[in-house]
Coordinates of C-alpha atoms in Angstrom, one line a residue:
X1 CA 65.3 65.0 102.2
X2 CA 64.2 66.1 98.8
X3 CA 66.7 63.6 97.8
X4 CA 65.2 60.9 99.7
X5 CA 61.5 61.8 98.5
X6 CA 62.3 61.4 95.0
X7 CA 64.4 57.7 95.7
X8 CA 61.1 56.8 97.4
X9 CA 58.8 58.0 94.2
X10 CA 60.8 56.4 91.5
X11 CA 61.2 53.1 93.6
X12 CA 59.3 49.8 92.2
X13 CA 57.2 48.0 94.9
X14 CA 53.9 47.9 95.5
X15 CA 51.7 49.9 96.8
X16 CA 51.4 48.0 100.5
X17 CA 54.7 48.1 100.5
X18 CA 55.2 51.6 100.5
X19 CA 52.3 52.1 102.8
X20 CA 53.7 49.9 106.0
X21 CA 56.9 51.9 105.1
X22 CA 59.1 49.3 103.7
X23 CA 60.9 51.5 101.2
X24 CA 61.4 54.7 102.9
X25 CA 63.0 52.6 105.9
X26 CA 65.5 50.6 102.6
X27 CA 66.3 54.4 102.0
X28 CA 66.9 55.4 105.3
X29 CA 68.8 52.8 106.3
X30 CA 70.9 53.3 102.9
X31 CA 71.6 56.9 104.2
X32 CA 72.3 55.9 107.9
X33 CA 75.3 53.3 106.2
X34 CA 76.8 56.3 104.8
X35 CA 76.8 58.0 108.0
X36 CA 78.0 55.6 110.2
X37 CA 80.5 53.3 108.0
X38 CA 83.0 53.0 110.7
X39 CA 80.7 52.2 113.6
X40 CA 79.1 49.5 111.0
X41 CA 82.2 48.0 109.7
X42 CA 83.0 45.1 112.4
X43 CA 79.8 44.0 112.4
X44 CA 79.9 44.0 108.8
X45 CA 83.1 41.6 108.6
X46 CA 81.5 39.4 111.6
X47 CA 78.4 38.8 109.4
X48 CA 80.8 38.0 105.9
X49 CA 82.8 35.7 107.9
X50 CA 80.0 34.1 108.7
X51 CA 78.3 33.9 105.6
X52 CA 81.5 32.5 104.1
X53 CA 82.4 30.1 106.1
X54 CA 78.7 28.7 106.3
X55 CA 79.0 29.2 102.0
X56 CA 82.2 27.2 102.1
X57 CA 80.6 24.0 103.0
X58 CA 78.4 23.7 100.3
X59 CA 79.5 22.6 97.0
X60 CA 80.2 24.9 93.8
X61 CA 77.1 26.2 91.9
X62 CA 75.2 25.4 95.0
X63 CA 72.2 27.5 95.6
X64 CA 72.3 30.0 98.2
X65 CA 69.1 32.3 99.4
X66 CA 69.5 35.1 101.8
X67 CA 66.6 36.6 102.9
X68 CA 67.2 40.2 104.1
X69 CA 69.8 40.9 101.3
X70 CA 68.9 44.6 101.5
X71 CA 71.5 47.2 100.1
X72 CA 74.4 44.1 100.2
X73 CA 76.2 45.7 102.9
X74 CA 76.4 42.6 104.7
X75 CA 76.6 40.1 102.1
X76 CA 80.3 39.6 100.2
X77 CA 79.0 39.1 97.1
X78 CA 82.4 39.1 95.7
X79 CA 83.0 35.7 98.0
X80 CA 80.1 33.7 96.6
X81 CA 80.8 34.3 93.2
X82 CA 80.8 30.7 92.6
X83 CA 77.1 29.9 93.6
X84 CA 74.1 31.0 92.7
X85 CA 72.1 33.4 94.5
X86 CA 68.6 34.0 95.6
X87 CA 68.5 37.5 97.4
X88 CA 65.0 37.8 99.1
X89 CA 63.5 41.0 100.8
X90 CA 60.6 42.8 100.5
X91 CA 62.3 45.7 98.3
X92 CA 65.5 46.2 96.6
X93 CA 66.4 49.7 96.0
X94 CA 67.0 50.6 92.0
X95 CA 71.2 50.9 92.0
X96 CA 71.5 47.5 94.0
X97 CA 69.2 45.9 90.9
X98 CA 71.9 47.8 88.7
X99 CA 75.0 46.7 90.1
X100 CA 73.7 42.8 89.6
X101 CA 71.6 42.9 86.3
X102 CA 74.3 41.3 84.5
X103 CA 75.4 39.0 86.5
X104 CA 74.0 35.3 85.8
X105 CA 74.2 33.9 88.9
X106 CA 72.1 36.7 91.2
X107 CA 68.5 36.4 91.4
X108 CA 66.8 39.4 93.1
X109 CA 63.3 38.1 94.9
X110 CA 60.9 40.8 96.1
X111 CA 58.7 39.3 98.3
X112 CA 57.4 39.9 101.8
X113 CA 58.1 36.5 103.9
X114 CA 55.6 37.2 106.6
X115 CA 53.0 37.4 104.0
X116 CA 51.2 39.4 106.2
X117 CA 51.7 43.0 104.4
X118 CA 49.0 42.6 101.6
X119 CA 45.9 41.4 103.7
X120 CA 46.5 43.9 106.6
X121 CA 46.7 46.7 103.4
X122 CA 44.2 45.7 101.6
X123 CA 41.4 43.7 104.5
X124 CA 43.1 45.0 107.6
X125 CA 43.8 41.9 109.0
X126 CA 47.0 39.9 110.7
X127 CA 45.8 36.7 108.8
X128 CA 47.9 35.5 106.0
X129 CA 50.0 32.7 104.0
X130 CA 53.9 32.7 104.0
X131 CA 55.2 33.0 100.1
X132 CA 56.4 30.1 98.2
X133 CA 59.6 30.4 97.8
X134 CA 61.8 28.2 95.6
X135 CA 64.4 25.6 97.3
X136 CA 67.7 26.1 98.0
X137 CA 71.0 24.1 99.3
X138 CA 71.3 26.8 101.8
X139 CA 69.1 29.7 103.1
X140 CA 70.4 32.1 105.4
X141 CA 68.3 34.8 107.7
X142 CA 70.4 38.0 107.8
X143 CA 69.7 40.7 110.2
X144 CA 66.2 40.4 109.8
X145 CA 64.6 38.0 112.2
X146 CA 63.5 40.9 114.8
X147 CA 62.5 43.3 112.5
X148 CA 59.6 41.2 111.0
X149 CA 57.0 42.9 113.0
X150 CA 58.1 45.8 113.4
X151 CA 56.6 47.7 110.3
X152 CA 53.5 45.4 110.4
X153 CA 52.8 46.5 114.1
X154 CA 53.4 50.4 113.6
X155 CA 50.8 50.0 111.1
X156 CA 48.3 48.1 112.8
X157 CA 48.8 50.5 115.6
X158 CA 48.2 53.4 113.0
X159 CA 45.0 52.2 111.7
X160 CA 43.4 50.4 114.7
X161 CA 43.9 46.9 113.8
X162 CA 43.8 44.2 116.0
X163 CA 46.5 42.1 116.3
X164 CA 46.4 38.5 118.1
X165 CA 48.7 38.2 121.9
X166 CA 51.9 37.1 121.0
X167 CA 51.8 38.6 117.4
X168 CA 56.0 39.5 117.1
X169 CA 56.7 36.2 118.5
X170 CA 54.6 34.2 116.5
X171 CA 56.3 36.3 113.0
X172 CA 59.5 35.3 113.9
X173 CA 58.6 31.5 114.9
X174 CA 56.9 31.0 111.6
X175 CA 59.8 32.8 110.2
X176 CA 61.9 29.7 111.5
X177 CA 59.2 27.4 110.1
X178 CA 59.5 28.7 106.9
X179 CA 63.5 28.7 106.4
X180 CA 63.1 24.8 107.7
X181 CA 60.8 24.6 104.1
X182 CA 63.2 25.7 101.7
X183 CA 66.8 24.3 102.6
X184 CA 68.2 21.6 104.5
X185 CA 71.1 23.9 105.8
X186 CA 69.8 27.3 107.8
X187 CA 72.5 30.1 109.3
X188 CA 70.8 32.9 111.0
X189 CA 72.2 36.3 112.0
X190 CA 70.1 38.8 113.9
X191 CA 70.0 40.9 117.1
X192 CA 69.5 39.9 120.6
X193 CA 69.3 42.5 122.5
X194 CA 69.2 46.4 122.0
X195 CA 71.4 48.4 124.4
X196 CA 71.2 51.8 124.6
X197 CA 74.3 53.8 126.3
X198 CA 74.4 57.5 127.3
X199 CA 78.6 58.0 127.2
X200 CA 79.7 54.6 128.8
X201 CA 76.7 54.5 131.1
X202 CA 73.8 51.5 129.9
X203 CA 70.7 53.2 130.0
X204 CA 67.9 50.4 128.8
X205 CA 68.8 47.0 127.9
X206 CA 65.6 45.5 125.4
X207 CA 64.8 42.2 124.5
X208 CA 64.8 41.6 120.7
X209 CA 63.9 38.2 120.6
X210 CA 61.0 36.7 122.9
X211 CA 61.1 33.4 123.8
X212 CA 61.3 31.4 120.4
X213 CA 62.7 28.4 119.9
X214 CA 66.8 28.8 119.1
X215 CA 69.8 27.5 120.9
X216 CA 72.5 29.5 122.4
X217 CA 74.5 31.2 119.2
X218 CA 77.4 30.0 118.5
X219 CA 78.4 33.6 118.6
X220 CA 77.6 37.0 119.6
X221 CA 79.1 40.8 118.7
X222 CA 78.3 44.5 119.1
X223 CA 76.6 46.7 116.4
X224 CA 76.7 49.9 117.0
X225 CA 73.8 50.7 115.0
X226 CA 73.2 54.2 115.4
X227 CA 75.9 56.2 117.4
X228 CA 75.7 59.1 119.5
X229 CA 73.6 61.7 117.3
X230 CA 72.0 59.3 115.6
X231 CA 69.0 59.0 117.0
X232 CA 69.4 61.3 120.0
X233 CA 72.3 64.0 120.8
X234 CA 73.4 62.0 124.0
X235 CA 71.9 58.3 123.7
X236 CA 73.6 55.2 121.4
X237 CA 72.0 52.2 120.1
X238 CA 74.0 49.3 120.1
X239 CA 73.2 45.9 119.0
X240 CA 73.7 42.7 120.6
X241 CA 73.7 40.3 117.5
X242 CA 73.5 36.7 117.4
X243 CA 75.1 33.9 115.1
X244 CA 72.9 30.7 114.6
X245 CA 74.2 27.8 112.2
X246 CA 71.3 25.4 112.3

């Protein structure tokens, strides 16, 4: 914990940013990979694979953006060596900046895509722009698309701000406006569902997505996110995640 208090002082991002929580949930989530490698790794190779093969059919030194880059954990850098790369999200912790600084091809974006963070900080309002953000040849959504609300809702429930009907559904539908803005190619990777399990018996089954606009997915897999004493002694969170070339 002490650990975890100094990551989040000496962590560059501004100050809404660490208010709605951003950068303590990048350092959690760091700590919850450590701890649950194993359950992660599948899901981990499902999203390479599909990052690759959606990489593949783009030419050489084409430019690739992924918005949700996060730690890396789900991006094979070492496969898309030969393109360059915009990684978006709204912090990138300090040894992830390291690892890349040399590297010609990596650009590291820190910006918050709803671009609803700022105004609700500083006016307390669910009213604002979506960033400009530069064009690329391919822009891919990973593991993001049903967590756009969530920190933006907890603190608009926190400090009594109203928020419009339909708020989460309308982030994540201008979140699929905005990916239509920057490339002509899209692949998005997210979760469906949310299952949780006590042993092998499902206990609650949520929805993830409401009813935006995406086809079937091509694919879906299992994530278990947070195994049993994760997040309770008995109860499991598992994942239902979606693939989406568009």
């Amino acid at each position: 914990m002490i650990f975890e208090a100094i990551q989040h002082i000496l962590t560059p991002a501004g100050k809404e940013v660490k208010a709605l929580g951003y950068v303590r949930e990048a350092i959690a989530i760091e700590a919850r990979y450590k701890r649950c490698r194993t359950a992660w790794a599948s899901h981990l190779e499902k999203c390479h694979q599909h990052i690759i093969t959606a990489a593949e059919r783009r030419a050489p030194n084409s430019t690739i953006m992924i918005i949700g880059s996060g730690a890396l954990h789900d991006v094979p850098m070492a496969a898309l060596s030969a393109y360059n790369l915009n990684l978006v999200d709204i912090v990138h912790l300090p040894k992830v900046r390291r690892r890349y600084r040399n590297d010609p091809n990596v650009t590291f974006l820190e910006q918050d895509v709803t671009g609803l963070a700022l105004p609700m900080y500083q006016n307390g309002t669910a009213l604002g722009m979506p960033p400009s953000l530069p064009k690329a040849d391919l822009v891919i959504s990973l593991n993001i698309l049903s967590q756009l609300p969530l920190n933006l809702i907890k603190y608009a429930e926190k400090h009594s701000i109203p928020l419009p009907d339909g708020f989460a559904r309308s982030v994540m539908t201008d979140h699929l406006a905005l990916l239509k803005t920057i490339a002509p190619h899209a692949l998005i990777i997210g979760d469906r569902e949310r299952h949780y399990k006590k042993g092998e018996t499902l206990v609650e089954i949520e929805t993830a997505l409401p009813d935006i606009d995406l086809p079937e997915p091509m694919e879906t897999w299992p994530w278990h996110i947070a195994p049993e004493g994760e997040l309770d002694k008995d109860i499991s969170l598992i994942h239902q995640v979606g693939c989406w070339p568009l």
